[in-house]
Every structure is written in C-alpha cells, then in structure tokens.
Amino acid sequence: KSIFNVVQNALIKTVWSSIVTLTDVNAMMWKEAKAMALRHESLRVCAETRIAAFVRKEIQESKSKEMKSAALIIQKQMRQVFARRFVASLLKKMKEDEMFQLRIKCATSLQTSWRRFFWRNRFLNHQKRKIECERQNNTKKREHLRQKRRLSLASLLYRDVIRIDTTIATVSIHLYEDVQTTMLLKVYVPSTRETFSFRLNENEVRECLERALCSEGRLSWDEMLKRDALNELTKRLMIRNVRGRPIFLFSRRNIVERGLLIKTAVLQSCGEIFLLSMFRSPYDIVFCTYQPSTRLQLRTKISIPKLSSWLNQSYAENRTTWSSSENADASFIPEQALRLLKQENQPNLIEWLVKRVVIRENPKHGKFELLFQYEAEEERVIKLVTKIQSQWRRIKSRRAAKSQTYTHWEKIYVREERMFAYRNTI
C-alpha cells in the first residue's frame, strides 16, 4: 500500500511538472480545477448547510422537546390544578350536600321532638283538663249521690231481709213529702241484681195498714210509721217465676192470694187458736192464719216446684222405714207421692200439708210466725251448723293462741326467787 502511494505521488509530480505547463492543458486544468473547486466549495457549503440545518434541527428539536415537555408539564400541572379544583368543588358539593342532609335530619329531628313535645304537652294538658273535669263531675256526682243518699237515708223508715219461697230479698220503705205524701217500697233481689219499686199514696197505705192491723178507727201517721205496721206491707209482696227469673208484685187489694179457697180449718198452737185458710193457684199454695184474740194475720206459701221436690225428698227419706214405722201417716202413700199434686188427690194433699204447717213464736222478737216443717228443719240445721262452726272456730282460736303464746313466752326457773317465771322472747 505504501508503494502504491509512492508511485501515485510520483506520477502526480511528473504530470504537474511536465504536462501542466502546456497552455491548453493548463487552461483545461484551471478550468477543471475551478470546477473541482466549485464542486468542493459547493460540497463544503452543502455540508455546512446540512450541518447547520442538522444543528438547527437538533436545536429546534431540543427546543421543541423542551417546549413540548414544558407544555406537557404545564398541561399536567394545569390538569392537576383543574383536577384539584374539580375534586375540591366535588368535595365541597358533597360536604355541602352532607351538611344539607344533616341540616334536614337535624331539622326533622327538631321538628319531631317539637311536635312530640307540643302534642304530648297538649295531650297532657287535655288529659289533665279531662281528669280535672272528670274529678269535678265525679265530685258533683258524688255530692249528688251523697245528697240523694242522705235524702234516701233521711226518708228511710224500714229495712229488712225477707224470704219468699227460696228467694231472699232486701225490702226498704221510704217516705217522701213533696206535693203529695207518698211511700216508696223497694225490693232488691241479690241473685238477679234487680230492684222492684212500688209507689203507694197515702190512701193506699192507710187502707192496707188499717185492714192488716184490724183497726177500728183511722190510724195516725205515728201509728202507721211504726215498724210493726210497716212490716205488714211486706206481707203483701208476691213472687212469680217467669222463665226462672223472680218477679215481685205488690197486691193493693185486701186479699192478696190468687186462686181458689180449698180448705178452712182450726189449728191450736202455743195455747192459741188460729183459723187456717188454704188457697191453691196454678203457681203455688198459700196458707193464711187469723188469730181472733189479737187479730193477728200470718201468711206463707209454697210454690208447686218446691212442693214437688219436698214430696220427692219425703218419699226418699221414708221409703226405707215405711214398712217398720208405727207412727207413719196413713194418708201418705210413698208410691203415690207425686200423684198428690193431681186434682183428684187434693184432699190427701191438704191433709198431708196441714200436718206439716208449724206455728211458733219467733225467738228474736217473740211474735208468732207461720212456716212449713222443712223450713223449720232448715233453720234447725242452720243453727246446728252455726253452733258447730262457732265451736270449731273457738277450738281453732284457742290452738292459735296457745301456739303464739308458746312461741312468744318461755318458762324459766329463777334461782334467786326459787320459783318459775315466764319470759317474753320477743
């Protein structure tokens, strides 16, 4: 390679020293040299231009990259700013919405509490006014009832407990003096909780009492208001059972019995003579007695169902001892006990009933009273039961007192006194 370069350099020197001196060659050489110089210069200029363009391109690219990166950064920052602002606005709106909802809830809660307080206060005031009004009304009502009761107690003349058949009732008689003097008779039935009232004027009361007391002259109010006289008004009460419900009636007539007179007889009891009258109706049989010496009238009755049960009970009690009993009634046939209620067996029924009518003195007030044998037996059984109960209560109370005494006291020996003593342990 070095030899080739040497030969090339030698040839160049030879050509330049010999051939270039020629005019044509020299002109051609200059022309060629100019052309070569122009090409070289153009290449250099082009190279410079290209380099300058490339540099400018690089510079512009770098500037554009910087500007682009700056723009991107600015855009990013602005987007961040806008995003922050947008998020901040959203958060603000959300917070405002939450605050608005919270305000709504608070307002609703306050309104609810206020409405509750308002209506509760209104209800309490209304209830208080109502209670106060009811209290005033109750006070007025109690005062009215108290006044009415005071007037009723002030007008009360008579009060007693009576028994008609199997029905127990409380009878009270009141006297009212308004425009016209009237007497009110009230009958209270505890079994049905009903009250029957009968208002009697002065003439009716006077007529009933004068006939009941067999007075020869006109009775005064002092005589009519006595307890014995008022007791005669209760004897005019009648009872009718309507569908199992007792209905009390007051008879303003002299004869209160309804039915036919089936028997009149003379009875002797407690050393006195009594005239007996028997009345029979479809509902009951009434017994009335009259004492000629004192003009005393007594009355009692028995219903047909009660008489039927009494006959059945007597038949059950006497059925086992009928054949061996020597003191049995000849008129009483056990097999025909219920047949006595029939109309054809009425004489036997009358004889059987007359033997079981009791006239005795009442141990409470010492007056005569008319009752049946089963009623006297019931009173005797009640007295025996009451006596047995009182004895049992006495024994029980003594046992309880002993047990309490044993628990509260103990017996000890006192050595100083050389005697026994009781010490309270409570």
CSV table of C-alpha atoms in Angstrom, one decimal:
chain,number,residue,atom,x,y,z
A,1,LYS,CA,0.0,0.0,0.0
A,2,SER,CA,2.8,2.4,0.7
A,3,ILE,CA,4.4,1.6,-2.7
A,4,PHE,CA,1.2,2.4,-4.3
A,5,ASN,CA,1.0,5.7,-2.6
A,6,VAL,CA,4.6,6.5,-3.5
A,7,VAL,CA,4.0,5.6,-7.2
A,8,GLN,CA,0.9,7.7,-7.1
A,9,ASN,CA,2.7,10.7,-5.7
A,10,ALA,CA,5.5,10.4,-8.2
A,11,LEU,CA,3.1,10.3,-11.1
A,12,ILE,CA,1.3,13.3,-9.8
A,13,LYS,CA,4.5,15.3,-9.6
A,14,THR,CA,5.5,14.2,-13.0
A,15,VAL,CA,2.2,15.1,-14.5
A,16,TRP,CA,2.2,18.5,-12.8
A,17,SER,CA,5.8,19.3,-13.8
A,18,SER,CA,5.5,18.3,-17.4
A,19,ILE,CA,2.0,18.3,-18.6
A,20,VAL,CA,0.5,21.1,-16.7
A,21,THR,CA,2.8,23.7,-18.2
A,22,LEU,CA,1.1,23.3,-21.5
A,23,THR,CA,-1.3,26.1,-22.3
A,24,ASP,CA,-4.2,24.1,-23.4
A,25,VAL,CA,-3.6,21.6,-20.6
A,26,ASN,CA,-3.1,24.5,-18.2
A,27,ALA,CA,-6.4,26.1,-19.3
A,28,MET,CA,-8.1,22.8,-19.1
A,29,MET,CA,-6.5,22.2,-15.8
A,30,TRP,CA,-7.6,25.6,-14.5
A,31,LYS,CA,-11.0,25.0,-15.8
A,32,GLU,CA,-11.1,21.6,-14.2
A,33,ALA,CA,-9.6,23.0,-11.1
A,34,LYS,CA,-12.2,25.7,-10.9
A,35,ALA,CA,-14.9,23.1,-11.5
A,36,MET,CA,-13.3,20.9,-8.9
A,37,ALA,CA,-13.0,24.0,-6.6
A,38,LEU,CA,-16.6,24.9,-7.2
A,39,ARG,CA,-17.7,21.3,-6.5
A,40,HIS,CA,-15.6,21.2,-3.5
A,41,GLU,CA,-17.0,24.6,-2.3
A,42,SER,CA,-20.5,23.5,-3.1
A,43,LEU,CA,-19.9,20.3,-1.3
A,44,ARG,CA,-18.5,22.3,1.6
A,45,VAL,CA,-21.4,24.8,1.5
A,46,CYS,CA,-23.8,22.0,1.2
A,47,ALA,CA,-22.1,20.2,4.1
A,48,GLU,CA,-22.2,23.4,6.1
A,49,THR,CA,-25.8,23.9,5.2
A,50,ARG,CA,-26.6,20.4,6.0
A,51,ILE,CA,-24.6,20.7,9.2
A,52,ALA,CA,-26.2,24.0,10.0
A,53,ALA,CA,-29.6,22.5,9.2
A,54,PHE,CA,-28.9,19.5,11.2
A,55,VAL,CA,-27.7,21.6,14.1
A,56,ARG,CA,-30.7,23.9,13.7
A,57,LYS,CA,-32.8,20.8,13.5
A,58,GLU,CA,-31.2,19.4,16.6
A,59,ILE,CA,-31.5,22.8,18.3
A,60,GLN,CA,-35.1,23.1,17.2
A,61,GLU,CA,-35.8,19.5,18.1
A,62,SER,CA,-34.3,20.0,21.5
A,63,LYS,CA,-36.2,23.3,21.8
A,64,SER,CA,-39.4,21.7,20.6
A,65,LYS,CA,-38.8,18.8,23.0
A,66,GLU,CA,-38.2,21.2,25.8
A,67,MET,CA,-41.2,23.3,24.8
A,68,LYS,CA,-43.2,20.1,24.4
A,69,SER,CA,-42.1,18.8,27.7
A,70,ALA,CA,-42.7,22.2,29.3
A,71,ALA,CA,-46.1,22.3,27.6
A,72,LEU,CA,-46.8,18.8,28.9
A,73,ILE,CA,-45.6,19.7,32.3
A,74,ILE,CA,-47.7,22.9,32.2
A,75,GLN,CA,-50.6,20.8,30.9
A,76,LYS,CA,-50.1,18.2,33.6
A,77,GLN,CA,-49.8,20.9,36.2
A,78,MET,CA,-52.9,22.7,34.9
A,79,ARG,CA,-54.7,19.4,34.7
A,80,GLN,CA,-53.7,18.7,38.3
A,81,VAL,CA,-54.8,22.2,39.2
A,82,PHE,CA,-58.1,21.7,37.4
A,83,ALA,CA,-58.5,18.3,38.8
A,84,ARG,CA,-57.8,19.5,42.3
A,85,ARG,CA,-60.2,22.3,41.8
A,86,PHE,CA,-62.8,19.9,40.3
A,87,VAL,CA,-62.2,17.4,43.2
A,88,ALA,CA,-62.3,20.3,45.6
A,89,SER,CA,-65.5,21.5,44.1
A,90,LEU,CA,-66.9,18.0,44.2
A,91,LEU,CA,-65.8,17.6,47.8
A,92,LYS,CA,-67.3,20.9,48.6
A,93,LYS,CA,-70.6,20.0,47.0
A,94,MET,CA,-70.5,16.6,48.7
A,95,LYS,CA,-69.8,18.3,52.0
A,96,GLU,CA,-72.5,20.9,51.3
A,97,ASP,CA,-74.9,18.0,50.4
A,98,GLU,CA,-73.9,16.2,53.6
A,99,MET,CA,-74.4,19.4,55.6
A,100,PHE,CA,-77.7,19.9,53.9
A,101,GLN,CA,-78.8,16.4,54.7
A,102,LEU,CA,-77.5,16.8,58.2
A,103,ARG,CA,-79.4,20.1,58.5
A,104,ILE,CA,-82.5,18.3,57.1
A,105,LYS,CA,-82.1,15.5,59.6
A,106,CYS,CA,-81.5,17.9,62.5
A,107,ALA,CA,-84.5,20.0,61.4
A,108,THR,CA,-86.6,16.8,61.1
A,109,SER,CA,-85.4,15.6,64.5
A,110,LEU,CA,-86.1,19.0,66.0
A,111,GLN,CA,-89.5,19.2,64.3
A,112,THR,CA,-90.2,15.6,65.5
A,113,SER,CA,-89.1,16.5,69.1
A,114,TRP,CA,-91.0,19.7,69.0
A,115,ARG,CA,-94.2,18.0,67.6
A,116,ARG,CA,-93.8,15.3,70.2
A,117,PHE,CA,-93.3,17.9,73.0
A,118,PHE,CA,-96.1,20.0,71.6
A,119,TRP,CA,-98.7,17.2,71.2
A,120,ARG,CA,-97.6,15.4,74.4
A,121,ASN,CA,-97.9,18.7,76.3
A,122,ARG,CA,-101.3,19.2,74.6
A,123,PHE,CA,-102.3,15.7,75.4
A,124,LEU,CA,-101.1,16.0,79.0
A,125,ASN,CA,-103.0,19.3,79.3
A,126,HIS,CA,-106.0,17.7,77.7
A,127,GLN,CA,-105.7,14.7,80.0
A,128,LYS,CA,-105.2,17.0,82.9
A,129,ARG,CA,-108.3,19.0,82.0
A,130,LYS,CA,-110.2,15.8,81.3
A,131,ILE,CA,-109.1,14.4,84.7
A,132,GLU,CA,-109.9,17.6,86.4
A,133,CYS,CA,-113.3,17.7,84.6
A,134,GLU,CA,-113.9,14.1,85.5
A,135,ARG,CA,-112.9,14.8,89.0
A,136,GLN,CA,-115.3,17.8,89.2
A,137,ASN,CA,-118.0,15.7,87.6
A,138,ASN,CA,-117.3,12.8,90.0
A,139,THR,CA,-117.3,15.3,92.8
A,140,LYS,CA,-120.6,16.7,91.7
A,141,LYS,CA,-121.9,13.2,91.1
A,142,ARG,CA,-120.7,12.0,94.5
A,143,GLU,CA,-122.2,15.1,96.0
A,144,HIS,CA,-125.4,14.4,94.2
A,145,LEU,CA,-125.4,10.8,95.2
A,146,ARG,CA,-124.4,11.8,98.7
A,147,GLN,CA,-127.3,14.2,98.8
A,148,LYS,CA,-129.5,11.6,97.3
A,149,ARG,CA,-128.3,9.0,99.7
A,150,ARG,CA,-128.7,11.5,102.6
A,151,LEU,CA,-132.2,12.2,101.5
A,152,SER,CA,-132.8,8.5,101.0
A,153,LEU,CA,-131.4,7.7,104.4
A,154,ALA,CA,-133.4,10.5,105.9
A,155,SER,CA,-136.5,9.2,104.2
A,156,LEU,CA,-135.8,5.6,105.2
A,157,LEU,CA,-138.4,4.2,107.5
A,158,TYR,CA,-138.0,0.4,107.3
A,159,ARG,CA,-135.4,-2.1,106.1
A,160,ASP,CA,-135.4,-5.8,106.5
A,161,VAL,CA,-134.4,-9.0,104.7
A,162,ILE,CA,-137.3,-11.3,103.8
A,163,ARG,CA,-137.5,-14.7,102.2
A,164,ILE,CA,-140.4,-15.7,99.9
A,165,ASP,CA,-140.1,-19.3,98.9
A,166,THR,CA,-136.4,-19.8,98.1
A,167,THR,CA,-135.8,-16.2,97.1
A,168,ILE,CA,-134.1,-13.8,99.5
A,169,ALA,CA,-134.6,-10.1,99.0
A,170,THR,CA,-134.0,-6.8,100.8
A,171,VAL,CA,-137.0,-4.6,101.4
A,172,SER,CA,-136.8,-0.9,102.2
A,173,ILE,CA,-139.6,1.6,102.7
A,174,HIS,CA,-139.0,5.4,102.1
A,175,LEU,CA,-141.4,8.3,102.9
A,176,TYR,CA,-141.4,11.3,100.5
A,177,GLU,CA,-143.3,14.5,101.2
A,178,ASP,CA,-143.2,16.7,98.1
A,179,VAL,CA,-146.5,17.8,96.6
A,180,GLN,CA,-148.2,14.7,97.9
A,181,THR,CA,-147.2,12.3,100.7
A,182,THR,CA,-146.1,9.0,99.1
A,183,MET,CA,-144.4,5.9,100.3
A,184,LEU,CA,-141.9,4.1,98.1
A,185,LEU,CA,-141.3,0.3,98.7
A,186,LYS,CA,-138.1,-1.1,97.1
A,187,VAL,CA,-137.3,-4.8,96.8
A,188,TYR,CA,-133.8,-5.7,95.9
A,189,VAL,CA,-133.1,-9.3,94.7
A,190,PRO,CA,-129.3,-10.1,95.2
A,191,SER,CA,-129.5,-13.3,93.0
A,192,THR,CA,-130.6,-11.3,89.9
A,193,ARG,CA,-129.4,-7.8,91.0
A,194,GLU,CA,-132.8,-6.3,90.2
A,195,THR,CA,-134.8,-3.7,92.1
A,196,PHE,CA,-138.5,-3.6,92.1
A,197,SER,CA,-140.2,-0.3,93.2
A,198,PHE,CA,-143.8,0.2,94.2
A,199,ARG,CA,-145.1,3.8,95.0
A,200,LEU,CA,-148.0,4.0,97.3
A,201,ASN,CA,-150.0,7.1,98.1
A,202,GLU,CA,-151.4,8.0,101.5
A,203,ASN,CA,-154.8,6.5,101.0
A,204,GLU,CA,-153.5,3.1,99.8
A,205,VAL,CA,-151.0,2.9,102.7
A,206,ARG,CA,-153.7,3.8,105.2
A,207,GLU,CA,-156.2,1.3,103.7
A,208,CYS,CA,-153.7,-1.5,103.7
A,209,LEU,CA,-152.5,-0.9,107.2
A,210,GLU,CA,-156.0,-0.4,108.7
A,211,ARG,CA,-157.1,-3.7,107.2
A,212,ALA,CA,-153.9,-5.5,108.2
A,213,LEU,CA,-153.9,-4.2,111.8
A,214,CYS,CA,-157.7,-4.6,112.1
A,215,SER,CA,-158.0,-1.0,113.3
A,216,GLU,CA,-161.5,0.2,114.4
A,217,GLY,CA,-160.7,3.8,113.6
A,218,ARG,CA,-158.4,6.0,111.5
A,219,LEU,CA,-154.7,5.4,112.0
A,220,SER,CA,-152.4,8.3,112.6
A,221,TRP,CA,-149.0,8.7,110.9
A,222,ASP,CA,-147.2,7.9,114.1
A,223,GLU,CA,-149.1,4.6,114.2
A,224,MET,CA,-148.5,3.8,110.5
A,225,LEU,CA,-144.8,4.6,110.7
A,226,LYS,CA,-144.1,2.0,113.4
A,227,ARG,CA,-142.0,-1.0,112.4
A,228,ASP,CA,-144.8,-3.5,113.2
A,229,ALA,CA,-147.2,-1.6,111.0
A,230,LEU,CA,-144.7,-1.3,108.1
A,231,ASN,CA,-143.9,-5.0,108.4
A,232,GLU,CA,-147.5,-5.7,107.3
A,233,LEU,CA,-146.7,-4.0,103.9
A,234,THR,CA,-144.0,-6.6,103.2
A,235,LYS,CA,-146.6,-9.4,103.7
A,236,ARG,CA,-148.4,-8.1,100.6
A,237,LEU,CA,-145.4,-8.9,98.3
A,238,MET,CA,-146.0,-11.8,95.9
A,239,ILE,CA,-143.4,-13.5,93.7
A,240,ARG,CA,-143.9,-15.1,90.3
A,241,ASN,CA,-141.2,-17.0,88.5
A,242,VAL,CA,-141.1,-16.1,84.8
A,243,ARG,CA,-138.6,-18.2,82.9
A,244,GLY,CA,-136.6,-18.9,86.0
A,245,ARG,CA,-136.5,-15.1,86.9
A,246,PRO,CA,-138.2,-14.0,90.1
A,247,ILE,CA,-140.7,-11.1,89.6
A,248,PHE,CA,-142.0,-9.3,92.7
A,249,LEU,CA,-145.5,-7.9,92.8
A,250,PHE,CA,-147.4,-5.9,95.3
A,251,SER,CA,-151.0,-6.5,95.9
A,252,ARG,CA,-153.1,-3.4,96.8
A,253,ARG,CA,-156.1,-5.5,97.5
A,254,ASN,CA,-157.1,-6.8,100.9
A,255,ILE,CA,-156.9,-10.5,99.8
A,256,VAL,CA,-153.5,-11.0,98.1
A,257,GLU,CA,-153.9,-14.6,97.3
A,258,ARG,CA,-154.7,-15.7,93.8
A,259,GLY,CA,-156.5,-19.0,93.4
A,260,LEU,CA,-159.4,-21.0,94.9
A,261,LEU,CA,-160.1,-21.5,98.6
A,262,ILE,CA,-159.6,-25.2,99.1
A,263,LYS,CA,-159.6,-25.6,102.9
A,264,THR,CA,-160.5,-23.9,106.1
A,265,ALA,CA,-159.5,-25.4,109.4
A,266,VAL,CA,-158.9,-24.6,113.1
A,267,LEU,CA,-155.4,-25.1,114.5
A,268,GLN,CA,-154.2,-24.9,118.0
A,269,SER,CA,-150.5,-24.0,118.7
A,270,CYS,CA,-148.7,-22.4,121.7
A,271,GLY,CA,-152.0,-22.3,123.6
A,272,GLU,CA,-153.7,-20.1,121.0
A,273,ILE,CA,-156.4,-20.9,118.4
A,274,PHE,CA,-155.8,-20.0,114.7
A,275,LEU,CA,-158.1,-20.1,111.8
A,276,LEU,CA,-156.3,-21.6,108.7
A,277,SER,CA,-157.3,-20.8,105.1
A,278,MET,CA,-155.6,-22.5,102.1
A,279,PHE,CA,-155.7,-21.1,98.6
A,280,ARG,CA,-154.4,-23.0,95.6
A,281,SER,CA,-153.4,-21.5,92.2
A,282,PRO,CA,-151.5,-23.0,89.2
A,283,TYR,CA,-148.3,-21.4,90.7
A,284,ASP,CA,-148.4,-22.0,94.4
A,285,ILE,CA,-150.4,-22.9,97.5
A,286,VAL,CA,-151.0,-20.1,100.1
A,287,PHE,CA,-151.6,-20.6,103.8
A,288,CYS,CA,-153.2,-17.8,105.8
A,289,THR,CA,-154.0,-17.8,109.5
A,290,TYR,CA,-156.1,-15.5,111.7
A,291,GLN,CA,-155.8,-15.2,115.4
A,292,PRO,CA,-159.2,-14.0,116.8
A,293,SER,CA,-157.8,-12.9,120.2
A,294,THR,CA,-155.2,-10.5,118.8
A,295,ARG,CA,-156.5,-10.1,115.2
A,296,LEU,CA,-153.1,-11.3,114.0
A,297,GLN,CA,-152.8,-12.4,110.4
A,298,LEU,CA,-150.0,-14.7,109.2
A,299,ARG,CA,-149.2,-15.8,105.7
A,300,THR,CA,-146.9,-18.2,103.9
A,301,LYS,CA,-146.8,-20.0,100.7
A,302,ILE,CA,-145.1,-22.8,98.8
A,303,SER,CA,-144.6,-23.0,95.0
A,304,ILE,CA,-145.6,-26.0,93.1
A,305,PRO,CA,-142.0,-27.0,92.0
A,306,LYS,CA,-140.9,-26.6,95.7
A,307,LEU,CA,-143.8,-28.8,96.8
A,308,SER,CA,-142.9,-31.4,94.3
A,309,SER,CA,-139.3,-31.5,95.4
A,310,TRP,CA,-140.4,-31.7,99.1
A,311,LEU,CA,-142.7,-34.6,98.3
A,312,ASN,CA,-139.8,-36.4,96.5
A,313,GLN,CA,-137.5,-35.8,99.4
A,314,SER,CA,-140.0,-37.0,101.9
A,315,TYR,CA,-140.6,-40.1,99.8
A,316,ALA,CA,-136.8,-40.8,99.7
A,317,GLU,CA,-136.5,-40.4,103.4
A,318,ASN,CA,-139.5,-42.5,104.3
A,319,ARG,CA,-139.1,-45.2,101.7
A,320,THR,CA,-136.7,-47.4,103.7
A,321,THR,CA,-138.6,-47.0,107.0
A,322,TRP,CA,-142.2,-47.1,105.8
A,323,SER,CA,-142.9,-50.8,106.5
A,324,SER,CA,-141.4,-50.7,110.0
A,325,SER,CA,-142.6,-47.3,111.1
A,326,GLU,CA,-145.6,-47.3,113.6
A,327,ASN,CA,-146.1,-43.5,113.6
A,328,ALA,CA,-146.3,-43.1,109.8
A,329,ASP,CA,-149.1,-41.1,108.3
A,330,ALA,CA,-151.9,-43.2,106.9
A,331,SER,CA,-152.6,-40.5,104.3
A,332,PHE,CA,-149.1,-40.6,102.9
A,333,ILE,CA,-148.5,-43.3,100.3
A,334,PRO,CA,-144.9,-43.3,99.1
A,335,GLU,CA,-145.7,-44.8,95.7
A,336,GLN,CA,-148.2,-42.0,95.1
A,337,ALA,CA,-146.2,-39.1,96.4
A,338,LEU,CA,-146.2,-37.1,93.1
A,339,ARG,CA,-149.8,-38.1,92.4
A,340,LEU,CA,-150.9,-35.9,95.4
A,341,LEU,CA,-150.4,-32.9,93.1
A,342,LYS,CA,-153.2,-34.0,90.9
A,343,GLN,CA,-156.7,-32.5,91.3
A,344,GLU,CA,-158.4,-35.8,92.3
A,345,ASN,CA,-155.9,-36.3,95.2
A,346,GLN,CA,-156.3,-32.8,96.6
A,347,PRO,CA,-157.9,-33.9,99.9
A,348,ASN,CA,-154.9,-36.2,100.7
A,349,LEU,CA,-152.5,-33.4,99.7
A,350,ILE,CA,-154.4,-31.0,102.0
A,351,GLU,CA,-154.3,-33.4,104.9
A,352,TRP,CA,-150.5,-34.0,104.3
A,353,LEU,CA,-149.8,-30.3,104.2
A,354,VAL,CA,-151.9,-29.3,107.3
A,355,LYS,CA,-149.9,-31.8,109.4
A,356,ARG,CA,-146.7,-30.1,108.3
A,357,VAL,CA,-147.6,-26.5,109.0
A,358,VAL,CA,-145.8,-25.0,112.0
A,359,ILE,CA,-147.0,-22.0,114.1
A,360,ARG,CA,-144.4,-20.9,116.6
A,361,GLU,CA,-143.0,-17.9,118.4
A,362,ASN,CA,-140.0,-16.2,116.8
A,363,PRO,CA,-137.2,-16.3,119.4
A,364,LYS,CA,-135.9,-12.9,118.1
A,365,HIS,CA,-138.9,-10.7,118.6
A,366,GLY,CA,-141.3,-13.1,120.3
A,367,LYS,CA,-144.1,-12.9,117.7
A,368,PHE,CA,-145.9,-15.7,116.0
A,369,GLU,CA,-144.7,-16.9,112.6
A,370,LEU,CA,-146.1,-19.3,110.1
A,371,LEU,CA,-143.8,-21.7,108.3
A,372,PHE,CA,-143.5,-25.2,106.9
A,373,GLN,CA,-141.9,-28.2,108.5
A,374,TYR,CA,-139.0,-28.2,106.0
A,375,GLU,CA,-138.3,-24.6,106.7
A,376,ALA,CA,-138.2,-25.2,110.5
A,377,GLU,CA,-135.9,-28.2,109.8
A,378,GLU,CA,-133.6,-26.0,107.6
A,379,GLU,CA,-133.4,-23.4,110.4
A,380,ARG,CA,-132.6,-26.1,112.9
A,381,VAL,CA,-129.9,-27.5,110.6
A,382,ILE,CA,-128.5,-23.9,110.1
A,383,LYS,CA,-128.4,-23.3,113.8
A,384,LEU,CA,-126.6,-26.6,114.4
A,385,VAL,CA,-124.1,-25.9,111.7
A,386,THR,CA,-123.6,-22.4,113.1
A,387,LYS,CA,-123.0,-23.8,116.5
A,388,ILE,CA,-120.6,-26.4,115.2
A,389,GLN,CA,-118.7,-23.7,113.3
A,390,SER,CA,-118.5,-21.5,116.3
A,391,GLN,CA,-117.2,-24.4,118.4
A,392,TRP,CA,-114.6,-25.2,115.8
A,393,ARG,CA,-113.6,-21.6,115.5
A,394,ARG,CA,-113.3,-21.4,119.3
A,395,ILE,CA,-111.1,-24.5,119.3
A,396,LYS,CA,-109.0,-23.2,116.4
A,397,SER,CA,-108.6,-19.8,118.0
A,398,ARG,CA,-107.5,-21.4,121.3
A,399,ARG,CA,-105.0,-23.5,119.5
A,400,ALA,CA,-103.6,-20.5,117.6
A,401,ALA,CA,-103.5,-18.5,120.9
A,402,LYS,CA,-101.6,-21.4,122.6
A,403,SER,CA,-99.1,-21.7,119.7
A,404,GLN,CA,-98.5,-17.9,119.7
A,405,THR,CA,-98.1,-18.0,123.5
A,406,TYR,CA,-95.6,-20.9,123.3
A,407,THR,CA,-93.6,-19.0,120.6
A,408,HIS,CA,-93.6,-15.7,122.5
A,409,TRP,CA,-93.1,-16.9,126.1
A,410,GLU,CA,-90.8,-19.4,127.7
A,411,LYS,CA,-90.8,-20.9,131.1
A,412,ILE,CA,-87.6,-20.4,133.2
A,413,TYR,CA,-86.6,-21.0,136.8
A,414,VAL,CA,-85.4,-18.0,138.9
A,415,ARG,CA,-82.9,-19.2,141.4
A,416,GLU,CA,-82.9,-16.0,143.5
A,417,GLU,CA,-86.7,-16.2,144.0
A,418,ARG,CA,-86.8,-20.0,143.9
A,419,MET,CA,-89.8,-20.1,141.6
A,420,PHE,CA,-90.8,-20.4,137.9
A,421,ALA,CA,-91.4,-17.4,135.7
A,422,TYR,CA,-92.4,-16.7,132.1
A,423,ARG,CA,-90.1,-14.5,129.9
A,424,ASN,CA,-91.2,-12.8,126.7
A,425,THR,CA,-88.9,-13.8,123.9
A,426,ILE,CA,-89.8,-11.0,121.5
